[in-house]
Amino acid sequence: MSTGLLAACTENDTARIDIRFDAPQMADVALGDLRFYVHDIELIDDQGRVETWRPMPSAWQHERVALVDLAGNSTLQSNRMLSGYLPDRNFVALRFSLGVPFELNHANPLTAPTPLNRGDLFWTWQSGYKFLRLDWVARNKQWSFHLGSTGCSSASSLRPPSAACAQPNVVRVELKPFDPRKQHVRVRFENLIRPLQAADRQSCTGDYAQSPACIAALSVIGLNVQTGRCDGACAQRLFEATNE
Amino acid sequence: MSDSARAPWSLATLLVALGLLCGCDTFFTTPYEWHLPPGFPTPVVPGDNPLTVEKIALGRRLFYDTRLSANNTQSCGSCHQQALAFTESRATSVGSTGERHFRNAMTLTNVAYNATFTWAHSGIVSLERHILIPLFGDAPVEMGAGGHEADILKRIQGDAEYRKLFAAAFPYRWNRINFDNIAKSIACFVRIAISFDSPFDRYAYFGEDAALTESQVRGMNLFMSERLECSHCHNGFNFSQFATHESSLIQDRAFHVTGLYPATEAATAGVDYGLFAATNETSDRDKFKAPTLRNIELTAPYMHDGSIATLNGVLDFYAAGGREIATGPRRGDGRAHPGKSPFIKGFILTPEEKADVLNFLHALTDERFAADARLSNPFLIEKSEP
């Protein structure tokens, strides 16, 4: 009886859960920009129950979508932590999608709520947002990797597509084991930078299928460049759980 | 003395004290309402300089008044001409004493949204601060007010219309005719120079498919494409990375090398290295900000030094990924500048495509803005009155 009551009480308790991100520095690389959108964050507890993360209101989070900014050197602020509410349980896995959901990806950015009102993260109504923007300086050159949907059809660049883009390029990421109270998400952006620098290609900002280096970079995120979806298990090498 | 006899005096004291305490100029003045088209963000206004109808009226007169320059020859409006979207047709400006400026007069289109001011300075983040440069700057001399402050204030003080305007704009301040209030009023006036009524806006934000021609739509698609990369730096509602507004999160420090000039090993005196002059960081050499492209058809010549005469020439420049200069102190290959933005990689346009892009850029012209009576020179009206 008392155990049952305690369990019920625990069930109803809400805890504030922070999901922290970091990006280890790379020698010889000056990071200019590292921002990305995530959406539909879920945590899975030790009994396999899936809980939808409810974000705390902030300029960086709107309902399903949040913006992470790990390049504090290029901006006045960074955002390395997402804060939200969940039932107070032991969580063992984290899931989120990298990108902006289609329903929010092609709307007028002027009327979009923050953090979806960033002009420098928006291509056009047709293509939507840059899901991930990575800019860096290395070997005395400026480099860029920008990820977003491709193959979007509409009347013009300023009209939204009515159907999903041919290559959505949204990836569902699962980190397991992941305990938000002890661990954080490490963003291994060097895995994106290496294939691009190896090919000595300056940028990869669309037309991903046109270059072997871009194809390699997309595979780091687990994406098949032809389908814009992940092959099988979505084996991505950009995000990992870390205790450090 | 009875309490009732003292009351009016107390009331006046109280009101003045209230005005001083609240520190705002909105007491007894009329707050300005933006009336922006739906969806467009409200610009950020500094807390110590709220927009009022009275300050805007005063700022308009000051903006166009040559008495603000030491030798009575030049106003803000001399180089920022409304018909040219508040620019001028000179490559680089000439100050009131005849000294040649090293930069092209920037447009004031939507200047209220600028996060930083001038072509290349990361530290000038308010209009009130910026306005002091043309007023007092001495390298080069623009309006040349430095050292002539008392003379200039005397001229303003001697003008009954100004005494009226200052009293209305700063109702409870003593010694209200000063340069702080002058800069604040001019800032209020230029903040209302808002331009969102171009054919592009009608197409993009108000759903009017017929607002753009087919050629302009093709040009817009090219402008937004990864092939041309224009929109990487000229993006957002103001076609500039430097737009900030009330609901924006943060502002990026985005200055770029375009390949206009070659890189130089050692900085040479007298050469404009852009952001480098403000930060002294070698990596900031030759970096300038991407200005708004709104009304770009009206603002020729182009680039920070006006060194490209036409939009056609600007397209050729970006198509070539920069330019090579054969002679002179800055000769060399700008295309090979190691700090050049990765988005300036060159492109090939057919003549038809080039015409499409130019037609699209013309669709950013807001005819109403260039002729808006609220932004016009009030002295022309005063003169024409009998």
XYZ file of C-alpha atoms in Angstrom:
630
model
C 0.000 0.000 0.000
C 2.595 2.540 1.083
C 4.902 1.480 -1.741
C 2.048 1.954 -4.174
C 1.314 5.419 -2.872
C 4.956 6.374 -3.101
C 5.124 5.084 -6.673
C 2.003 7.053 -7.618
C 3.469 10.140 -6.058
C 6.726 9.663 -7.969
C 4.720 9.150 -11.185
C 3.203 12.592 -10.909
C 6.392 14.427 -10.033
C 7.830 16.575 -12.716
C 11.537 17.153 -12.913
C 13.502 19.763 -14.745
C 15.854 17.968 -17.093
C 18.684 19.728 -18.899
C 20.229 18.313 -22.013
C 23.706 19.707 -22.391
C 25.788 19.815 -25.562
C 29.468 20.425 -26.123
C 31.855 20.406 -29.030
C 35.507 19.643 -28.356
C 37.883 22.091 -29.979
C 40.029 21.024 -32.898
C 43.623 22.107 -33.289
C 44.138 24.185 -36.442
C 40.408 24.823 -36.819
C 38.824 28.126 -35.863
C 35.132 27.487 -35.444
C 33.026 30.308 -36.893
C 29.535 28.899 -36.541
C 28.079 25.697 -35.176
C 24.332 25.869 -34.782
C 21.676 23.282 -35.365
C 17.956 22.772 -34.858
C 16.585 19.730 -33.077
C 12.973 18.706 -32.638
C 10.733 16.094 -31.053
C 13.040 15.323 -28.174
C 12.150 12.186 -26.237
C 13.703 10.434 -23.278
C 13.215 6.771 -22.532
C 13.121 5.592 -18.945
C 14.515 2.429 -17.418
C 11.185 0.668 -17.969
C 11.116 1.472 -21.648
C 8.527 4.246 -21.379
C 8.956 7.035 -23.932
C 8.417 10.546 -22.603
C 8.120 13.670 -24.696
C 10.327 16.436 -23.451
C 8.431 19.662 -22.740
C 10.699 22.677 -23.261
C 10.906 25.563 -20.820
C 9.889 28.758 -22.599
C 12.962 30.587 -23.881
C 14.261 32.398 -26.918
C 15.977 29.181 -27.982
C 13.032 26.828 -27.757
C 9.585 26.783 -29.268
C 7.267 23.864 -28.623
C 8.772 21.022 -30.670
C 11.869 22.848 -31.891
C 15.054 24.075 -30.217
C 18.214 25.731 -31.468
C 21.640 24.752 -30.146
C 24.536 27.175 -30.645
C 27.992 25.906 -29.780
C 30.087 28.627 -31.418
C 30.223 31.222 -28.696
C 33.148 32.881 -30.433
C 31.128 34.061 -33.408
C 28.082 35.253 -31.544
C 27.381 37.234 -28.463
C 25.662 34.294 -26.839
C 25.749 30.570 -27.162
C 23.172 28.002 -26.195
C 24.717 24.802 -24.937
C 21.825 23.575 -22.882
C 18.189 22.748 -23.541
C 15.972 22.875 -20.483
C 12.643 21.145 -20.202
C 10.272 19.167 -18.028
C 9.740 15.434 -17.801
C 8.314 12.995 -15.262
C 10.900 12.447 -12.553
C 12.329 9.050 -13.559
C 15.588 7.369 -14.395
C 16.232 7.912 -18.062
C 18.453 5.657 -20.098
C 18.166 6.908 -23.671
C 17.705 10.127 -25.631
C 16.073 10.589 -29.014
C 15.800 13.692 -31.122
C 15.576 14.695 -34.752
C 18.224 16.907 -36.282
C 16.438 19.536 -38.383
C 13.137 21.396 -38.519
C 9.899 19.431 -39.076
C 8.356 19.875 -42.528
C 5.260 21.619 -41.126
C 7.439 24.394 -39.678
C 10.203 24.336 -42.268
C 8.642 26.337 -45.082
C 6.655 29.107 -43.410
C 7.185 32.838 -43.541
C 10.257 33.410 -41.313
C 9.011 36.902 -40.451
C 6.062 35.544 -38.558
C 7.935 32.518 -37.232
C 8.457 32.368 -33.469
C 11.973 32.529 -32.077
C 14.263 30.569 -32.594
C 12.838 30.081 -36.092
C 13.217 33.767 -36.957
C 16.915 33.680 -37.791
C 17.529 35.031 -41.271
C 20.977 33.494 -41.461
C 19.552 30.043 -40.787
C 16.812 30.329 -43.401
C 17.338 29.681 -47.086
C 13.971 30.291 -48.710
C 10.364 29.292 -48.300
C 11.057 26.566 -50.854
C 14.120 25.023 -49.173
C 13.392 25.986 -45.578
C 15.994 26.226 -42.850
C 19.631 25.360 -42.594
C 19.195 22.546 -40.097
C 22.863 22.643 -39.231
C 25.240 25.463 -39.984
C 28.949 24.768 -39.555
C 31.473 27.398 -40.684
C 35.161 27.262 -39.905
C 38.560 28.598 -40.889
C 41.385 26.157 -41.497
C 44.468 26.144 -43.694
C 43.953 29.862 -44.188
C 40.618 29.214 -45.902
C 36.999 29.559 -44.907
C 34.874 26.416 -45.054
C 31.184 25.718 -44.674
C 28.881 22.774 -44.243
C 25.187 23.619 -44.270
C 22.574 20.898 -44.026
C 18.941 21.250 -45.057
C 16.250 19.721 -47.227
C 16.825 19.459 -50.979
C 14.597 18.574 -53.900
C 11.743 20.798 -52.703
C 9.234 21.695 -55.446
C 7.176 24.876 -55.492
C 6.224 27.713 -57.839
C 9.302 29.752 -56.910
C 11.990 30.011 -54.268
C 9.632 32.138 -52.198
C 6.674 29.794 -52.285
C 6.474 26.805 -49.927
C 6.303 23.252 -51.275
C 2.966 21.501 -50.741
C 4.527 18.044 -50.465
C 7.603 16.819 -48.628
C 10.965 17.506 -50.240
C 12.592 14.700 -52.204
C 15.470 14.639 -49.725
C 14.193 15.792 -46.316
C 17.656 15.292 -44.739
C 16.133 15.097 -41.274
C 17.800 12.462 -39.110
C 16.378 10.734 -36.063
C 19.192 10.336 -33.560
C 19.148 7.888 -30.660
C 21.780 7.921 -27.951
C 21.720 4.879 -25.689
C 22.743 4.603 -22.985
C 22.157 8.240 -22.091
C 21.454 9.609 -18.629
C 20.747 13.362 -18.827
C 21.675 13.786 -15.160
C 25.159 12.398 -15.630
C 25.918 12.675 -19.293
C 25.819 15.208 -22.070
C 25.782 15.157 -25.835
C 29.108 15.601 -27.521
C 28.999 17.008 -31.050
C 31.866 15.487 -32.993
C 31.961 18.100 -35.700
C 35.486 17.050 -36.631
C 33.853 14.028 -38.291
C 32.171 16.443 -40.714
C 35.197 18.647 -41.173
C 37.650 15.861 -41.975
C 36.073 14.445 -45.150
C 35.557 17.958 -46.522
C 39.096 19.099 -45.808
C 40.516 15.827 -47.113
C 38.852 16.491 -50.455
C 40.108 20.074 -50.297
C 36.607 21.207 -51.045
C 35.793 24.582 -49.613
C 32.134 24.199 -48.955
C 29.185 21.870 -48.945
C 26.037 23.918 -48.789
C 23.518 22.092 -50.975
C 23.688 19.883 -54.074
C 25.105 17.259 -51.747
C 25.035 14.521 -54.375
C 27.399 16.483 -56.622
C 30.527 15.889 -54.596
C 32.075 12.776 -53.004
C 33.130 14.913 -50.023
C 29.539 16.033 -49.402
C 28.319 12.449 -49.751
C 30.882 11.416 -47.146
C 29.864 14.260 -44.841
C 26.183 13.325 -45.084
C 27.019 9.716 -44.266
C 28.550 10.992 -40.996
C 25.054 12.198 -40.093
C 23.695 8.829 -41.218
C 22.051 10.188 -44.362
C 21.880 8.590 -47.781
C 22.463 11.451 -50.171
C 20.063 10.061 -52.795
C 17.072 9.514 -50.532
C 17.750 12.171 -47.921
C 16.858 9.586 -45.327
C 18.969 7.248 -43.280
C 19.860 3.803 -44.433
C 18.637 1.152 -42.027
C 19.902 1.884 -38.548
C 20.656 5.599 -38.963
C 24.256 5.052 -37.935
C 25.378 8.594 -37.331
C 28.781 9.642 -36.004
C 28.077 13.289 -35.191
C 26.455 12.981 -31.762
C 27.560 10.787 -28.885
C 26.845 10.480 -25.197
C 29.751 11.403 -22.975
C 30.443 11.416 -19.234
C 33.180 14.016 -19.360
C 0.671 81.115 3.284
C -2.147 78.671 3.002
C -1.722 75.213 1.567
C -4.101 75.954 -1.276
C -2.088 78.992 -2.379
C 1.027 76.872 -2.567
C -0.608 74.048 -4.496
C -0.019 75.188 -8.119
C 3.681 75.682 -7.476
C 3.850 72.260 -5.806
C 2.113 70.715 -8.742
C 4.619 72.200 -11.186
C 7.506 71.023 -9.009
C 5.964 67.613 -8.808
C 5.563 67.375 -12.580
C 9.127 68.453 -13.258
C 10.360 66.041 -10.604
C 8.280 63.284 -12.157
C 9.725 64.022 -15.554
C 13.275 63.967 -14.196
C 12.622 60.850 -12.162
C 11.121 58.864 -14.978
C 13.979 60.067 -17.178
C 11.913 59.604 -20.255
C 10.911 62.020 -22.952
C 7.511 60.473 -23.422
C 6.031 62.583 -20.630
C 3.954 65.253 -22.409
C 5.066 63.925 -25.784
C 3.444 61.622 -28.342
C 4.813 58.100 -28.733
C 5.436 57.175 -32.376
C 3.504 54.213 -33.712
C 5.383 52.146 -36.271
C 2.494 50.939 -38.440
C 4.708 48.222 -39.905
C 3.108 45.829 -42.366
C 1.845 42.671 -40.632
C 4.561 40.224 -39.645
C 7.497 42.585 -39.927
C 9.488 42.822 -36.709
C 9.669 46.007 -34.670
C 13.125 47.621 -34.598
C 14.979 47.910 -31.319
C 14.879 51.429 -29.871
C 17.315 52.411 -27.086
C 15.608 52.844 -23.722
C 17.011 56.349 -23.281
C 15.716 57.597 -26.611
C 12.104 56.526 -27.118
C 10.564 57.439 -30.463
C 8.224 60.400 -30.250
C 6.439 62.329 -32.942
C 7.995 65.539 -31.579
C 11.597 64.258 -31.716
C 11.042 62.917 -35.222
C 9.790 66.346 -36.391
C 12.807 68.020 -34.801
C 15.196 65.370 -36.148
C 13.831 65.799 -39.662
C 14.629 69.509 -39.636
C 18.089 68.911 -38.128
C 18.863 66.169 -40.667
C 18.322 68.592 -43.532
C 19.883 71.662 -41.890
C 23.231 72.866 -43.271
C 23.682 74.977 -40.125
C 24.795 71.784 -38.384
C 28.070 71.895 -40.321
C 30.687 74.353 -39.118
C 30.735 76.337 -42.366
C 26.987 76.201 -43.031
C 27.389 74.217 -46.238
C 26.386 70.661 -45.492
C 23.601 68.705 -43.821
C 23.184 64.956 -43.276
C 20.889 65.103 -46.285
C 23.651 66.440 -48.525
C 25.181 62.969 -48.805
C 22.052 60.987 -47.850
C 19.599 62.076 -50.543
C 16.093 60.687 -50.338
C 15.567 60.229 -54.086
C 18.651 57.969 -54.085
C 17.412 56.006 -51.048
C 19.479 58.325 -48.863
C 22.760 57.875 -50.714
C 24.498 60.050 -53.276
C 25.857 59.448 -56.758
C 29.485 60.161 -55.846
C 31.828 57.179 -55.480
C 33.006 58.524 -52.148
C 31.630 61.488 -50.268
C 33.142 64.960 -49.982
C 32.988 66.671 -46.585
C 31.950 70.252 -45.831
C 35.535 71.493 -46.107
C 36.099 69.737 -49.405
C 37.979 66.804 -47.937
C 37.335 63.563 -49.799
C 35.985 60.682 -47.725
C 37.368 57.211 -48.375
C 33.956 55.559 -48.303
C 30.664 55.609 -50.164
C 27.615 57.108 -48.391
C 25.530 54.192 -47.120
C 21.812 53.954 -47.623
C 19.604 54.788 -44.641
C 16.971 52.308 -45.844
C 15.762 50.405 -42.770
C 18.729 51.677 -40.796
C 16.687 51.094 -37.614
C 17.345 47.365 -38.053
C 21.125 47.697 -38.344
C 23.015 45.891 -35.608
C 26.210 47.824 -36.363
C 26.851 51.049 -38.216
C 29.268 52.222 -40.908
C 30.706 49.875 -43.534
C 33.013 48.124 -41.141
C 32.896 48.640 -37.404
C 31.881 45.999 -34.890
C 31.732 48.440 -31.974
C 29.322 51.100 -33.200
C 25.992 49.613 -32.274
C 23.669 52.592 -31.900
C 22.534 55.296 -34.273
C 22.956 57.885 -31.519
C 26.635 56.969 -31.292
C 27.072 56.701 -35.039
C 25.661 60.160 -35.785
C 28.569 61.725 -33.889
C 30.970 60.479 -36.591
C 29.670 62.571 -39.511
C 29.036 65.469 -37.117
C 32.397 65.571 -35.343
C 34.721 63.283 -37.312
C 38.002 64.858 -38.357
C 39.613 62.074 -40.384
C 38.170 63.000 -42.765
C 36.218 66.111 -41.832
C 32.559 65.610 -42.727
C 30.310 68.241 -41.132
C 33.218 69.585 -39.126
C 31.300 70.450 -35.966
C 34.290 69.634 -33.746
C 35.589 72.861 -32.161
C 32.563 74.811 -33.407
C 29.982 73.404 -31.012
C 29.126 76.748 -29.364
C 28.684 78.487 -32.727
C 26.405 75.783 -34.041
C 24.278 75.661 -30.890
C 23.961 79.462 -31.052
C 22.601 79.212 -34.587
C 20.038 76.657 -33.497
C 19.164 78.628 -30.369
C 18.635 81.731 -32.472
C 16.005 80.040 -34.614
C 12.507 80.438 -33.156
C 11.238 77.361 -34.988
C 13.939 75.259 -33.315
C 13.161 76.657 -29.881
C 9.595 75.535 -30.447
C 10.594 72.100 -31.739
C 13.099 71.461 -28.940
C 10.579 72.565 -26.302
C 8.044 70.123 -27.726
C 10.535 67.261 -28.036
C 12.241 67.739 -24.646
C 9.520 69.522 -22.679
C 10.872 69.568 -19.123
C 14.615 69.704 -19.675
C 16.715 72.771 -18.990
C 19.406 73.600 -21.577
C 17.640 71.320 -23.957
C 19.431 72.571 -27.087
C 22.576 70.450 -26.946
C 24.345 67.890 -29.121
C 23.054 64.928 -27.136
C 19.478 65.921 -27.929
C 20.456 66.777 -31.515
C 21.911 63.270 -32.038
C 18.905 61.672 -30.340
C 16.440 63.563 -32.526
C 18.268 62.792 -35.763
C 18.389 59.133 -34.703
C 14.608 59.203 -34.158
C 14.081 60.677 -37.613
C 16.234 58.201 -39.529
C 14.734 55.272 -37.591
C 11.413 55.848 -39.308
C 13.028 55.484 -42.759
C 11.346 52.099 -43.218
C 11.030 50.502 -46.633
C 8.846 47.395 -47.023
C 6.727 48.345 -50.021
C 8.687 46.992 -52.974
C 7.250 44.626 -55.610
C 9.348 41.925 -53.924
C 7.562 42.501 -50.607
C 4.182 42.275 -52.270
C 5.207 38.969 -53.846
C 7.049 37.504 -50.867
C 5.085 38.619 -47.866
C 1.650 39.488 -49.163
C 1.157 36.641 -51.617
C 0.689 38.773 -54.740
C 1.922 36.414 -57.448
C 1.530 39.132 -60.083
C 3.751 41.618 -58.236
C 6.847 40.210 -59.946
C 7.339 39.569 -63.653
C 8.328 36.095 -64.827
C 11.830 37.384 -65.411
C 11.977 38.760 -61.865
C 10.837 35.417 -60.430
C 13.555 33.640 -62.431
C 16.068 36.210 -61.199
C 14.874 35.753 -57.623
C 15.305 31.989 -57.898
C 18.854 32.551 -59.148
C 19.541 35.060 -56.374
C 18.404 32.533 -53.766
C 20.261 29.627 -55.380
C 23.369 27.856 -54.156
C 24.804 28.515 -57.589
C 24.966 32.260 -57.033
C 25.106 32.223 -53.203
C 23.914 35.866 -53.013
C 21.454 35.128 -50.236
C 24.091 33.713 -47.916
C 25.074 37.232 -46.935
C 22.121 39.243 -48.244
C 19.458 37.306 -46.391
C 16.423 37.752 -44.226
C 13.735 40.400 -44.466
C 16.297 43.168 -44.856
C 18.649 41.399 -47.300
C 21.476 41.853 -44.830
C 23.006 39.667 -42.164
C 22.989 42.698 -39.972
C 19.322 42.922 -39.217
C 18.338 43.024 -35.591
C 14.930 43.563 -34.068
C 12.986 43.118 -30.878
C 12.443 39.391 -31.212
C 15.851 38.466 -32.617
C 18.037 36.414 -30.355
C 21.511 37.582 -31.014
C 23.581 39.258 -33.623
C 26.346 37.642 -35.574
C 29.542 39.457 -36.187
C 29.468 38.973 -39.915
C 31.959 40.937 -41.963
C 33.331 39.550 -45.196
C 36.162 39.781 -47.708
C 34.641 39.961 -51.184
C 37.796 39.946 -53.291
C 37.520 43.611 -54.198
C 41.225 44.090 -53.414
C 44.182 41.744 -53.023
C 45.554 40.790 -49.627
C 48.589 42.736 -48.508
C 51.373 41.526 -46.220
C 51.803 44.729 -44.254
C 49.125 47.324 -43.722
C 49.869 50.535 -45.639
C 48.927 53.900 -44.170
C 46.036 55.569 -45.951
C 44.578 52.317 -47.267
C 41.080 51.305 -46.113
C 41.286 47.806 -44.665
C 37.730 47.844 -43.350
C 37.090 46.107 -40.044
C 40.846 45.918 -39.362
C 40.852 49.638 -38.544
C 38.377 48.985 -35.728
C 39.810 45.753 -34.301
C 43.478 45.708 -35.383
C 43.063 41.968 -35.994
C 44.983 40.861 -39.078
C 42.177 38.424 -39.947
C 39.771 41.385 -40.138
C 41.694 43.041 -42.957
C 39.535 43.879 -45.992
C 36.354 42.807 -44.229
C 33.193 44.860 -44.760
C 29.592 44.214 -43.911
C 26.983 43.072 -46.382
C 24.601 46.036 -46.566
C 20.911 45.754 -47.301
C 20.013 45.340 -50.970
C 16.697 47.094 -50.559
C 16.509 50.033 -53.008
C 19.852 48.910 -54.447
C 18.810 50.175 -57.898
C 18.843 53.720 -56.481
C 22.133 53.602 -54.598
C 24.810 53.503 -57.340
C 27.774 53.473 -57.320
C 28.440 50.325 -55.326
C 30.786 48.742 -52.763
C 32.343 50.479 -49.756
C 34.385 52.812 -51.944
C 31.931 53.178 -54.804
C 34.464 51.521 -57.070
C 31.866 49.680 -59.177
C 29.590 52.026 -61.094
C 26.615 49.825 -61.960
C 24.697 46.772 -60.754
C 25.681 45.125 -64.001
C 29.304 45.641 -62.987
C 28.612 44.246 -59.503
C 27.173 41.065 -61.040
C 30.244 40.744 -63.277
C 32.437 41.205 -60.198
C 30.735 38.428 -58.230
C 30.548 36.188 -61.309
C 34.339 36.439 -61.540
C 34.703 35.717 -57.812
C 36.438 39.052 -57.249
C 38.615 41.208 -59.457
C 42.204 41.780 -60.473
C 43.567 45.309 -60.406
C 46.342 46.009 -62.908
C 47.851 49.233 -61.610
C 48.030 51.509 -58.590
C 48.846 50.996 -54.936
C 46.289 48.197 -54.530
C 47.149 46.273 -57.684
C 46.907 42.521 -57.511
C 44.391 39.701 -57.574
C 41.520 40.146 -55.149
C 40.101 36.803 -56.272
C 43.011 35.059 -54.520
C 42.540 36.857 -51.175
C 42.977 34.085 -48.566
C 40.315 35.582 -46.309
C 37.716 35.719 -49.062
C 34.233 34.469 -48.163
C 33.724 30.881 -49.356
C 30.442 31.984 -50.924
C 32.219 34.195 -53.416
C 33.411 31.445 -55.684
C 32.208 32.798 -59.025
C 29.427 31.673 -61.351
C 28.476 31.761 -65.005
C 25.255 33.423 -66.108
C 23.788 33.472 -69.600
C 22.871 36.986 -70.794
C 19.199 36.145 -70.194
C 19.904 34.954 -66.659
C 21.909 38.076 -65.915
C 19.027 40.238 -67.133
C 16.702 38.212 -64.883
C 18.869 38.828 -61.803
C 19.085 42.552 -62.575
C 15.322 42.692 -63.033
C 14.914 40.991 -59.671
C 17.224 43.516 -57.981
C 15.079 46.292 -59.447
C 12.074 44.631 -57.781
C 13.613 45.641 -54.442
C 12.982 49.306 -55.209
C 10.360 50.948 -53.023
C 9.117 53.949 -54.992
C 6.930 55.109 -52.139
C 9.924 55.263 -49.790
C 12.012 57.407 -52.144
C 9.139 59.899 -52.375
C 7.710 59.659 -48.831
C 6.781 63.202 -47.765
C 7.429 62.351 -44.100
C 11.080 61.794 -44.951
C 11.470 64.806 -47.227
C 13.369 68.054 -46.733
C 11.184 70.408 -44.642
C 13.175 73.490 -45.717
C 11.974 73.040 -49.293
C 8.404 73.266 -48.008
C 9.230 76.257 -45.756
C 10.811 78.059 -48.716
C 7.916 77.387 -51.032
C 5.458 78.836 -48.554
C 4.500 82.454 -49.362
